[in-house]
Short mmCIF file of C-alpha atoms in Angstrom, two decimals:
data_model
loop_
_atom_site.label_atom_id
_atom_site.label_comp_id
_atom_site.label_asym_id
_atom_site.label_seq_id
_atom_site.Cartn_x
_atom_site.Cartn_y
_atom_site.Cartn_z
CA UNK A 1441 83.10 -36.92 -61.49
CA UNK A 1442 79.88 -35.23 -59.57
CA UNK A 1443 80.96 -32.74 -57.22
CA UNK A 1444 79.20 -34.47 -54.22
CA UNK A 1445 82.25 -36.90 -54.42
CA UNK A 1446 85.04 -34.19 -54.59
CA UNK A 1447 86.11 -33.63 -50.80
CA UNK A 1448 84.92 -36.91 -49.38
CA UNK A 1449 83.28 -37.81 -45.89
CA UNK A 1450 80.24 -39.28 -44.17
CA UNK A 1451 78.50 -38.50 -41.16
CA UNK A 1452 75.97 -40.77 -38.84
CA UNK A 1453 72.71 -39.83 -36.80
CA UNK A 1454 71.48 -42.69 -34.62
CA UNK A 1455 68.80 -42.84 -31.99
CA UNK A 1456 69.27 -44.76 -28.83
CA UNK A 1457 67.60 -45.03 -25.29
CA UNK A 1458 67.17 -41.32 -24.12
CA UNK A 1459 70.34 -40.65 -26.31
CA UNK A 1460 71.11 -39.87 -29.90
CA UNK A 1461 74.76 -40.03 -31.88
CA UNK A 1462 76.05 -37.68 -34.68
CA UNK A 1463 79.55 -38.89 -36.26
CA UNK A 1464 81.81 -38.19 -38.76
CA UNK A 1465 84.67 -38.85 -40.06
CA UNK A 1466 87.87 -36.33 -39.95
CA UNK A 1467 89.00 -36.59 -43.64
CA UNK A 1468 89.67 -33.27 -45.44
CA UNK A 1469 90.48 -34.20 -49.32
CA UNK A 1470 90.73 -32.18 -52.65
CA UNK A 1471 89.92 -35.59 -54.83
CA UNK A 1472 92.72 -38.39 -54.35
CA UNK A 1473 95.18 -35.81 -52.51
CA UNK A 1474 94.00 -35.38 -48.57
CA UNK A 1475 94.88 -31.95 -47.25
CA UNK A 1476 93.95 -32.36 -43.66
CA UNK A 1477 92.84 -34.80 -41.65
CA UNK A 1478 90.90 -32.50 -38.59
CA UNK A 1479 87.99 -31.58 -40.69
CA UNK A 1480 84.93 -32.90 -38.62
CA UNK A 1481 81.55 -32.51 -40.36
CA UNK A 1482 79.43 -32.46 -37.42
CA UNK A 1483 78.27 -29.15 -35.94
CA UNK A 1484 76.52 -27.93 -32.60
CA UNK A 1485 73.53 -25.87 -32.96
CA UNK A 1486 73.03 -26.01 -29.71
CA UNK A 1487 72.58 -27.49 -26.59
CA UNK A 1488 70.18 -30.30 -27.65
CA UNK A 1489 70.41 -30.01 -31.28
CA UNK A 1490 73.68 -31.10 -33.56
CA UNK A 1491 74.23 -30.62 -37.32
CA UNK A 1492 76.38 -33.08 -39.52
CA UNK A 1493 77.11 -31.89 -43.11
CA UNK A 1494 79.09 -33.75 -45.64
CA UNK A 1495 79.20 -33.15 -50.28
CA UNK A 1496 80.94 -30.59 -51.04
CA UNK A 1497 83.36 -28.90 -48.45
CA UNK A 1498 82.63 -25.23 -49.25
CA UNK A 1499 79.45 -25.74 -48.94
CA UNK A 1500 79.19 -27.80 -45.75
CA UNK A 1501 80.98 -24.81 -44.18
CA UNK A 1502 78.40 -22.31 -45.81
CA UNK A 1503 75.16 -23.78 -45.23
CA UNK A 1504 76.73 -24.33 -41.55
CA UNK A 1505 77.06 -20.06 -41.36
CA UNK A 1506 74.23 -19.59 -43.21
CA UNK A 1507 72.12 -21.61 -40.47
CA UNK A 1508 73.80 -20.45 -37.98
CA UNK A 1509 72.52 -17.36 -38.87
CA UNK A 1510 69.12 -18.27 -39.20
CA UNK A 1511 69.20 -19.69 -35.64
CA UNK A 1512 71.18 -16.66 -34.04
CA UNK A 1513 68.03 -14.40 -35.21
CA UNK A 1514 65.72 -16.93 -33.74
CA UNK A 1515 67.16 -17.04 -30.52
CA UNK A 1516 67.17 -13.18 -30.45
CA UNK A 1517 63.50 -12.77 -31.50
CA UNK A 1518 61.43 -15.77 -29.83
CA UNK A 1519 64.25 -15.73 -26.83
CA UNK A 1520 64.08 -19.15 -26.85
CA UNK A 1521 66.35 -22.11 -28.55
CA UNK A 1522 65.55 -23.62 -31.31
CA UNK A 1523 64.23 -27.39 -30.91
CA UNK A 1524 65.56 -30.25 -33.04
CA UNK A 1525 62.34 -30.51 -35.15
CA UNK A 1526 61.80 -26.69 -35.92
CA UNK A 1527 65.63 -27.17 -36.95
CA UNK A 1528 65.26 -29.57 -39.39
CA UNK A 1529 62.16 -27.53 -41.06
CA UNK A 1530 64.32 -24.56 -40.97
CA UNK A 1531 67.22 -26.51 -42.83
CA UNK A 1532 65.06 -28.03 -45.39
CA UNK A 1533 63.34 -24.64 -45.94
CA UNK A 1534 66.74 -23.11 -46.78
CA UNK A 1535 68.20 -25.56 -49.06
CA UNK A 1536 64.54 -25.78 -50.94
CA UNK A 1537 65.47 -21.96 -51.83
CA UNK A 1538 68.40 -22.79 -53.68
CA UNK A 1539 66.20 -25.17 -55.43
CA UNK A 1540 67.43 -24.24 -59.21
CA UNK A 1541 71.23 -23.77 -58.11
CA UNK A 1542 71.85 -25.94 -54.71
CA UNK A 1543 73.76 -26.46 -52.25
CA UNK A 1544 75.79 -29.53 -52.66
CA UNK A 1545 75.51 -30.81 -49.36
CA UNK A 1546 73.20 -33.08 -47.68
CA UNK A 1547 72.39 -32.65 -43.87
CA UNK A 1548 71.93 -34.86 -40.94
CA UNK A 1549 70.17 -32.89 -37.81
CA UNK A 1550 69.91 -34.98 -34.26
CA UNK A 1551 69.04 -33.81 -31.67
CA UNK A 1552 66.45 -34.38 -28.17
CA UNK A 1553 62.93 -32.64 -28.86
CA UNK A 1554 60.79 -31.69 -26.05
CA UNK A 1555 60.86 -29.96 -22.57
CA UNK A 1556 63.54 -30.56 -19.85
CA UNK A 1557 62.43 -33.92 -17.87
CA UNK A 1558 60.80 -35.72 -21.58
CA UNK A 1559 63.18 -35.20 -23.89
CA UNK A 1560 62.62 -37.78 -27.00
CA UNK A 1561 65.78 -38.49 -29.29
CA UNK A 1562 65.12 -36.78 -32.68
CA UNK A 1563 66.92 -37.34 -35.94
CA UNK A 1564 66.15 -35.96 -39.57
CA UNK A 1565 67.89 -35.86 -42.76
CA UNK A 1566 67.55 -34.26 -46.15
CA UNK A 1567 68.87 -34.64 -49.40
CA UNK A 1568 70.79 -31.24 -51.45
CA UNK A 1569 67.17 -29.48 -52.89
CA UNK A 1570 65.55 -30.04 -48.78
CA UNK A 1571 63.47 -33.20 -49.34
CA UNK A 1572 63.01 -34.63 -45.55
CA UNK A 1573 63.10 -37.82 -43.72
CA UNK A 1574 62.44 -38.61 -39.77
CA UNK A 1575 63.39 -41.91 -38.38
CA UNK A 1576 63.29 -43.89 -35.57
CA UNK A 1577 66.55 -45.74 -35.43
CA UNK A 1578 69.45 -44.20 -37.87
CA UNK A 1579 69.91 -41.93 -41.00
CA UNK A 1580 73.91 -41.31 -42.73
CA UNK A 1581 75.22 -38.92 -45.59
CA UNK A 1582 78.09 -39.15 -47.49
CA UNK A 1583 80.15 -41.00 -50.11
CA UNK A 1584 80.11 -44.25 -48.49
CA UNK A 1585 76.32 -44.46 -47.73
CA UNK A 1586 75.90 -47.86 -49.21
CA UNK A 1587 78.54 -49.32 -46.53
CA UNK A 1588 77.28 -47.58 -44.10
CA UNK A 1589 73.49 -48.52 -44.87
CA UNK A 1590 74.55 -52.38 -44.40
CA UNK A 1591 76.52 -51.59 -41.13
CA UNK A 1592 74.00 -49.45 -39.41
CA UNK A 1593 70.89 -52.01 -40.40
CA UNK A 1594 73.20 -55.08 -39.13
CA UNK A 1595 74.51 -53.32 -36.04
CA UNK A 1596 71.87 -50.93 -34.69
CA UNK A 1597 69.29 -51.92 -32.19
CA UNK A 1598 66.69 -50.32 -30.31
CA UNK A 1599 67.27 -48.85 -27.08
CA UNK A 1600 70.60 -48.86 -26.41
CA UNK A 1601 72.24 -47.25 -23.83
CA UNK A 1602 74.79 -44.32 -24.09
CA UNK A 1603 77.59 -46.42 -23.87
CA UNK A 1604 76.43 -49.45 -26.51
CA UNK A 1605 75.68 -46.85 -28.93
CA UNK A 1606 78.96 -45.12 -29.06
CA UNK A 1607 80.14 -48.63 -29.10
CA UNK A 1608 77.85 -49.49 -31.97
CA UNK A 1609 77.88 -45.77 -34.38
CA UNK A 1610 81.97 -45.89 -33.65
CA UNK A 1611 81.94 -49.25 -35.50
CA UNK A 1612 79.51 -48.57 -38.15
CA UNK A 1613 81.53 -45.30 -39.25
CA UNK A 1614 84.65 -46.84 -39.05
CA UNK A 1615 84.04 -50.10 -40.96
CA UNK A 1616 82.23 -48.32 -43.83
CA UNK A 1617 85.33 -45.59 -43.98
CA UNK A 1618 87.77 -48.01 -44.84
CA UNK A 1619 85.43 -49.53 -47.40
CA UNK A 1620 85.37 -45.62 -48.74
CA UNK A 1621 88.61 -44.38 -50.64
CA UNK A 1622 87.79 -40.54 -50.14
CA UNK A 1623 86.49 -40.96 -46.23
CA UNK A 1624 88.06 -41.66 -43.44
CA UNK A 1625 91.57 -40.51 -41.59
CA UNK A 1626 90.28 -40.61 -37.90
CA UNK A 1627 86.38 -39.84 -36.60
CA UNK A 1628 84.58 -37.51 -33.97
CA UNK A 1629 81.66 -39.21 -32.14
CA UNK A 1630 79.46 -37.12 -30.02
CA UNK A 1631 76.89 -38.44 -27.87
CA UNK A 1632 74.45 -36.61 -26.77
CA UNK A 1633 71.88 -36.92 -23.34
CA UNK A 1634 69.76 -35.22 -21.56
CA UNK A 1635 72.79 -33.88 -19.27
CA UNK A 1636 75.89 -33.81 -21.09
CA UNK A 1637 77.32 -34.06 -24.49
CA UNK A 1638 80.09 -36.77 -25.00
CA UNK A 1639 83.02 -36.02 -27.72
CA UNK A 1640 85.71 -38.76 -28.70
CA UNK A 1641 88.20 -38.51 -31.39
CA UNK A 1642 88.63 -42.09 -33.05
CA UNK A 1643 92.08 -43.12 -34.69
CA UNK A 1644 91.26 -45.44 -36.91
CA UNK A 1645 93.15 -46.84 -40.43
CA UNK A 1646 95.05 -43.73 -41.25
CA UNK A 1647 94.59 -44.08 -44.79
CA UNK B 1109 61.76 14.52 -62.12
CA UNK B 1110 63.01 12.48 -59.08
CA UNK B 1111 61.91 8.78 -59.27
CA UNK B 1112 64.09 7.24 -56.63
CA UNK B 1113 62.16 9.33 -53.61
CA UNK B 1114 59.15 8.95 -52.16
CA UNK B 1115 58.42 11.61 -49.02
CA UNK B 1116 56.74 10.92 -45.57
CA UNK B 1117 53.15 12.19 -45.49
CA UNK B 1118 54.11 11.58 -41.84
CA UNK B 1119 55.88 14.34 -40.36
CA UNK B 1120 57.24 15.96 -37.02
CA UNK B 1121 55.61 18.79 -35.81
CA UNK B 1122 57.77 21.22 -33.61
CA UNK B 1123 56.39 20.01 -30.85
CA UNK B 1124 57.93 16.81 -31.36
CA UNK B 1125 54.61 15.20 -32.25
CA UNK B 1126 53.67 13.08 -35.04
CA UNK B 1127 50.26 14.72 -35.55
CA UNK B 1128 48.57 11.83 -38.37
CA UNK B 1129 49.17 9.20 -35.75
CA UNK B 1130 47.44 11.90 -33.36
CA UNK B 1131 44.56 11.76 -35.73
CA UNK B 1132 44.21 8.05 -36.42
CA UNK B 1133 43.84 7.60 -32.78
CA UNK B 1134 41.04 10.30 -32.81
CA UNK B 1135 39.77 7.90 -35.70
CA UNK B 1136 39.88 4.94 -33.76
CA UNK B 1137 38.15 6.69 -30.97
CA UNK B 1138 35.25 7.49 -32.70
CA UNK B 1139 35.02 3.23 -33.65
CA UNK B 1140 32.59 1.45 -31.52
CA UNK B 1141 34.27 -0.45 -28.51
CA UNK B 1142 35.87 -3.34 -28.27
CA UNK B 1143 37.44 -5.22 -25.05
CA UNK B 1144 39.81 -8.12 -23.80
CA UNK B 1145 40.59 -9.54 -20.66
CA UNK B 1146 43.03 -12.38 -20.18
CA UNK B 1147 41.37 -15.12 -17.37
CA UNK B 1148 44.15 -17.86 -15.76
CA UNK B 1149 42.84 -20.20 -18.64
CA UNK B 1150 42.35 -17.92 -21.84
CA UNK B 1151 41.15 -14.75 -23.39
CA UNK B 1152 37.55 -13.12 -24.18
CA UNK B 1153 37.36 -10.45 -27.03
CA UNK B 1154 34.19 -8.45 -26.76
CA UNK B 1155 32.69 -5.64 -29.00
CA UNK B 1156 29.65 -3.49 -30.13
CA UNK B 1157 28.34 -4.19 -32.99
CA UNK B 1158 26.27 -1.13 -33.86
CA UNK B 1159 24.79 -1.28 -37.57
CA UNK B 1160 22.07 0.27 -39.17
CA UNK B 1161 18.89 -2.10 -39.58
CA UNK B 1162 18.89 -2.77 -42.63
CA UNK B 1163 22.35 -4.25 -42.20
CA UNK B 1164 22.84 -7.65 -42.58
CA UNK B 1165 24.80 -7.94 -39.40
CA UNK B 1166 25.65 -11.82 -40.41
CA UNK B 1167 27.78 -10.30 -42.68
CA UNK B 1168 30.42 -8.46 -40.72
CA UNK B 1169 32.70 -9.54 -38.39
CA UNK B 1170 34.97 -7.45 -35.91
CA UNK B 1171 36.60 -10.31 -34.20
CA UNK B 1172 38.66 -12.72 -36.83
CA UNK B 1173 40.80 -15.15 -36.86
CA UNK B 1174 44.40 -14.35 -37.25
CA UNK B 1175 45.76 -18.23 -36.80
CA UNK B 1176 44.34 -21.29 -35.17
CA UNK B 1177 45.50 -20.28 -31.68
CA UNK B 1178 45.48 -16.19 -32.34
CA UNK B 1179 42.55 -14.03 -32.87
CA UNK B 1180 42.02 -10.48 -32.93
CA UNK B 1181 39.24 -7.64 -32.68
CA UNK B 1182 39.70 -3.63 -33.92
CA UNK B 1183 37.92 -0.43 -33.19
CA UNK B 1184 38.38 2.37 -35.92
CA UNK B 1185 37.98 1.97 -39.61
CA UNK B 1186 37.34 -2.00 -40.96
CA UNK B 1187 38.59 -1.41 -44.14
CA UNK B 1188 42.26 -1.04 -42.45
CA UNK B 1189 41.62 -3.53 -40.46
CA UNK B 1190 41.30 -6.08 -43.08
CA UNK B 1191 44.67 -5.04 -44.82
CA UNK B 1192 46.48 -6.04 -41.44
CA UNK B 1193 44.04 -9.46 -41.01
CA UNK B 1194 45.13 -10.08 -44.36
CA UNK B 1195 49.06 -9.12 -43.96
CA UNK B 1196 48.78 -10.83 -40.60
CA UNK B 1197 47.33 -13.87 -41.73
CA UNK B 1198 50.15 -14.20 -44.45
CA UNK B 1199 53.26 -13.48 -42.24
CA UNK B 1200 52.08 -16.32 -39.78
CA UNK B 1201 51.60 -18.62 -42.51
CA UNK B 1202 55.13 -17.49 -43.62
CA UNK B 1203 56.45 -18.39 -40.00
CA UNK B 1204 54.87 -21.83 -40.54
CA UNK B 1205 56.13 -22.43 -44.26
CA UNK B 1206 59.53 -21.90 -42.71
CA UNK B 1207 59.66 -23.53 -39.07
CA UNK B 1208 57.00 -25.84 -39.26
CA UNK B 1209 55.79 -24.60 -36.19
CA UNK B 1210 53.21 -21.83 -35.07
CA UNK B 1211 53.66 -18.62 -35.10
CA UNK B 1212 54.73 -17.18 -30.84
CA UNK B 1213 52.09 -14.62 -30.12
CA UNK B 1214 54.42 -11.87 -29.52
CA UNK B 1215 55.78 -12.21 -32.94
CA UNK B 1216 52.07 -12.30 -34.34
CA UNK B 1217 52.36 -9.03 -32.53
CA UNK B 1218 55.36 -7.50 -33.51
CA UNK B 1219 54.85 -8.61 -36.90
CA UNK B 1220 51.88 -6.43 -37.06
CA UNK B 1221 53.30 -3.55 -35.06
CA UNK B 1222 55.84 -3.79 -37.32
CA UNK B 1223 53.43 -3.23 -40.74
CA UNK B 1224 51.56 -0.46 -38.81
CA UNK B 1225 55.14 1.35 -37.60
CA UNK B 1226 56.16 1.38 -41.65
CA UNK B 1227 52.97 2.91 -42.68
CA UNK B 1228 54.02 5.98 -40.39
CA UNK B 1229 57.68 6.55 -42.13
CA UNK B 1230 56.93 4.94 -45.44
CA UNK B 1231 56.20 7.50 -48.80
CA UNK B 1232 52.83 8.34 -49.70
CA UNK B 1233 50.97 6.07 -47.04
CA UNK B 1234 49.06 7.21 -44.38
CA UNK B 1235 48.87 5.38 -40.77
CA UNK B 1236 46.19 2.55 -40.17
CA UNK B 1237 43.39 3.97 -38.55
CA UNK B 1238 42.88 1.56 -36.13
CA UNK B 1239 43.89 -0.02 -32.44
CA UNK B 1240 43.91 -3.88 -31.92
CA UNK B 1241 43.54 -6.25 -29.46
CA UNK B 1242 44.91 -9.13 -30.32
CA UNK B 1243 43.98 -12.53 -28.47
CA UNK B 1244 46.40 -15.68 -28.09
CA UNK B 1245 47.60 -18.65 -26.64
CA UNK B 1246 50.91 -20.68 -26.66
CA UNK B 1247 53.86 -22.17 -24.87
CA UNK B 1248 53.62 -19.42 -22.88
CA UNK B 1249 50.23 -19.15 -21.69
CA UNK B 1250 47.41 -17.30 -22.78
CA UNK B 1251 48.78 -13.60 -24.04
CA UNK B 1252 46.82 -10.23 -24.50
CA UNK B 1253 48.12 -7.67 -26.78
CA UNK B 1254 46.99 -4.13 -27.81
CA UNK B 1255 48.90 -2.57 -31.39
CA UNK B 1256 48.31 0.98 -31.59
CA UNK B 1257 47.97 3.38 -35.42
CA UNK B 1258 51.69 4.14 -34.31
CA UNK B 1259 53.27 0.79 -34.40
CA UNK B 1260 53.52 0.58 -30.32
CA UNK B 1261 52.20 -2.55 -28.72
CA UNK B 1262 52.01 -3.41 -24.79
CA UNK B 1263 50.97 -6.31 -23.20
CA UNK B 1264 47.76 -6.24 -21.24
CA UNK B 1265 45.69 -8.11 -18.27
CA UNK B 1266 42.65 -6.37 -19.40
CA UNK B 1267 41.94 -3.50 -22.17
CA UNK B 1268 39.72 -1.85 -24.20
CA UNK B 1269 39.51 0.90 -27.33
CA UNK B 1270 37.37 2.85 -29.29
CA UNK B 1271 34.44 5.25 -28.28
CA UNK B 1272 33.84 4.12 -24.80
CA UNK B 1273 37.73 3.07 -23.59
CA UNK B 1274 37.63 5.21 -20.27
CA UNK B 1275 34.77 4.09 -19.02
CA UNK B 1276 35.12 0.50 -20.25
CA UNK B 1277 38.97 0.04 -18.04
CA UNK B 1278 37.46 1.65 -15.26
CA UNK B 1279 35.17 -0.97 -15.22
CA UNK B 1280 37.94 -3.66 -16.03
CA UNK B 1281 40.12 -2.27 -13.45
CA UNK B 1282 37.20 -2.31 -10.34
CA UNK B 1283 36.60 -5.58 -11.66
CA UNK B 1284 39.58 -7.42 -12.73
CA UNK B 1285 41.30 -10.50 -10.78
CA UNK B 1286 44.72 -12.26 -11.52
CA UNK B 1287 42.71 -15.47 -10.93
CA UNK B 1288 40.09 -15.20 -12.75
CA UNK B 1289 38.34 -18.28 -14.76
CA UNK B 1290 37.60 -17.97 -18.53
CA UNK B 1291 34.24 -18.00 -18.05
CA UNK B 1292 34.43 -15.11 -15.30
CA UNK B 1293 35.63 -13.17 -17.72
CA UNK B 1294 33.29 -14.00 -20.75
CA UNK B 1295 31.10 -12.79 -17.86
CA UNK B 1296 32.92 -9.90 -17.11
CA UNK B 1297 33.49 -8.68 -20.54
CA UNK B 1298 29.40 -8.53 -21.37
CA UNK B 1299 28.76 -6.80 -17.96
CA UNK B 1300 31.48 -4.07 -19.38
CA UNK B 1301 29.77 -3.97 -22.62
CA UNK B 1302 26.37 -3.42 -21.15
CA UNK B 1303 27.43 -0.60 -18.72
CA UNK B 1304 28.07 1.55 -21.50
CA UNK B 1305 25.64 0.37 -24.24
CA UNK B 1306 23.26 2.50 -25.47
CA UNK B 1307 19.46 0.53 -26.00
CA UNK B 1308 19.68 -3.30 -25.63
CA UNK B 1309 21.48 -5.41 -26.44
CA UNK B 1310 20.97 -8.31 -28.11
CA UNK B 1311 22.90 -11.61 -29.64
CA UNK B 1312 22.69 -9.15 -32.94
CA UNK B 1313 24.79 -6.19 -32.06
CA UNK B 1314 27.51 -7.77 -29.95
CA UNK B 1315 30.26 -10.27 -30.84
CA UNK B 1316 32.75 -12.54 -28.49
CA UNK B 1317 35.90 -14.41 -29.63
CA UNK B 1318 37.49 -16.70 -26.90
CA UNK B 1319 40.14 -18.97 -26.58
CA UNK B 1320 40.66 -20.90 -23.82
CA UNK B 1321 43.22 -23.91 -22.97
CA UNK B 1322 42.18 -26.24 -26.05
CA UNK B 1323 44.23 -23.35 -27.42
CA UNK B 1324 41.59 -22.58 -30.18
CA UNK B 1325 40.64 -19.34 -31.14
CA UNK B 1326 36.53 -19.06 -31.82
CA UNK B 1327 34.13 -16.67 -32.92
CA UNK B 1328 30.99 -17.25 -30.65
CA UNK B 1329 27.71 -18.01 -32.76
CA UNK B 1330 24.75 -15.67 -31.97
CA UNK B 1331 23.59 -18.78 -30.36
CA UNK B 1332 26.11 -19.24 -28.37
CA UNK B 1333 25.87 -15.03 -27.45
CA UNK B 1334 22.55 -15.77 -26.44
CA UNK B 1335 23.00 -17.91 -24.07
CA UNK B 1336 25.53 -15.82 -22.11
CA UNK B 1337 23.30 -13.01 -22.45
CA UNK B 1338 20.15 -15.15 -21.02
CA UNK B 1339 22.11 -16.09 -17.69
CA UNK B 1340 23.17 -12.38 -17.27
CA UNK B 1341 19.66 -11.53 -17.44
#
């Protein structure tokens, strides 16, 4: 048993036209037993940059403080927010310190880089020890990656609207939960643009 | 035999003064002068290079870069100045190592006012005798800075330190605009230079630093010197 596939879950970045998606699912389990089923692993950073965490459920809510943290100071000392990009540096620099002892969680940042009126849809992952990744279309953690790799790469296309692409990361999520035994129990889908943020709780197979 | 402590060398005098940071300013005074003014479009650094002749003034440098898009210049003793180049250099590349993203020039700043602050509370140190000016541009515009021994910084249009400082910002002040072009100033800051300089002067014993809206700082060659100096005439 690795403790990456203790608590369960999965989480989804994807780009679309002037919009990006983070998702997760809402599954809270210790092993086989689920304990709660409102457990979202997606976190705002904030107002153009999301977070979604999934591994091991102390630490998804730790590294979550712990940036937090990081990005509270930031805001205080540069008085400025932090973009999407800097984020992502910041998140690998932090698990790259735990390098001999990690933190068994791997992140998903998305967010929209740039200046108000040209803002570009960013997303980034890395895996546990900080080792990063930038794409142009999607990038998932969790214990169901292979599903969701063969969803997202069947499903996603480029530029699609806000709508289509809650349509389409809603899907992907969903189909490759109930393919996952440990992930699942409901989703949260946020979709973010250049004006407003978009949350919706999914139902789902409740199992 | 009390390990743990380590005493201020730096210490209050009734009169509520700190009197070594009183005295590293008189050390800084008595360091040739150096200037900045901040144009619309980027910032001149300016200075005296006074060495003896046999000097190779190739050598030495007052103005240095701090980062790609930061620079600064010094008047008081060099060898503190180096220490802070050095510690400056090292925190920005710190910044970088962690955001993957320059250093903001006010926290170039503060990171040095921070180094020179400590060395006035810290055990067994003394304060840095020197002033800066330090030169930079980013998101938001082209920024001017002075650090003083004491660890205070301000934020300045136009500004100078070392031996000739009151003579040098009256000059600035007749002669300073908001609107003013880069190359006004480079203009500006020789014509300050020269008002006060003792003998001529020559590509040899000045230096200039600019950085303009490429948003790269740049020591001037003695070429480069020259040529400003042969259309001031």
């Amino acid at each position: 048993m690795s403790i990456m596939e203790y608590n369960g879950g999965a989480a989804i970045a994807m780009i679309g036209k002037d919009c990006v998606a983070l998702a997760s699912d809402l599954r809270f389990g210790i092993q086989a037993a689920t304990i709660s089923t409102n457990f979202p692993k997606v976190f705002r950073i904030n107002s153009r940059c999301f977070l979604g965490l999934t591994g091991m459920a102390s630490d998804v809510q730790t590294v979550y403080e712990k940036l937090m943290f990081r990005v509270n100071l930031y805001k205080l000392r540069e008085e400025r927010d932090i973009s999407p990009r800097v984020f992502a540096n910041l998140v690998a620099s932090t698990l790259y310190e735990k390098r001999f002892g990690p933190y068994f969680t791997e992140p998903v940042i998305c967010g929209l880089e740039g200046e108000e009126g040209n803002l570009k849809p960013y997303i980034s992952a890395t895996d546990l020890i900080g080792a990063p990744v930038e794409t142009d279309d999607f990038l998932m953690t969790g214990t169901c990656n292979p599903a969701l790799y063969g969803l997202c790469e069947t499903m996603w296309r480029p530029e699609m609207g806000p709508e289509e692409l809650f349509e389409t990361v809603s899907q992907c999520l969903l189909a490759a939960v109930d393919r996952d035994a440990i992930s699942g129990w409901g989703a949260i889908v946020h979709i973010i643009t250049p004006d407003s943020v978009t949350t919706r709780k999914l139902r789902g197979r409740q199992d | 035999m009390s390990e743990q402590y380590s005493f201020s060398l730096t210490t209050f005098s009734h009169s509520g003064k700190l009197v070594q940071i009183e005295y590293a300013l008189h050390a800084v005074s008595q360091g040739s002068t150096a200037l900045a003014i901040k144009a619309k479009n980027g910032i001149v650094l300016a200075t005296e290079k006074k060495l003896p002749p046999l000097i190779d003034d190739k050598s030495i440098s007052k103005i240095n870069l701090l980062t790609p898009h930061t620079g600064m210049v010094y008047a008081g003793m060099g060898p503190d100045s180096r220490v802070l180049l050095r510690s400056g250099r090292k925190k920005a590349e710190a910044y970088f190592r962690l955001y993957k993203d320059p250093i903001p020039v006010v926290g170039m700043v503060k990171e040095l006012a921070t180094i020179m602050q400590e060395f006035t509370q810290s055990g067994g140190v003394r304060p840095f005798g020197v002033s800066l000016l330090i030169a930079g541009y980013d998101e938001k515009g082209p920024q001017l800075y002075q650090v003083d021994p004491s660890g205070s910084y301000w934020a300045w249009k136009a500004s100078a330190v070392g031996k000739d400082m009151v003579r040098a910002k009256t000059f600035l002040e007749k002669r300073y605009s908001d609107d003013m072009d880069l190359e006004d100033a480079i203009h500006t800051a020789i014509l300050t230079l020269k008002d006060g300089f003792e003998g001529q002067m020559t590509e040899h014993n000045i230096e200039l630093g600019i950085i303009g809206p490429d948003r790269q700082f740049r020591v001037l060659t003695t070429a480069q010197v020259k040529d400003y100096l042969t259309v001031i005439g």
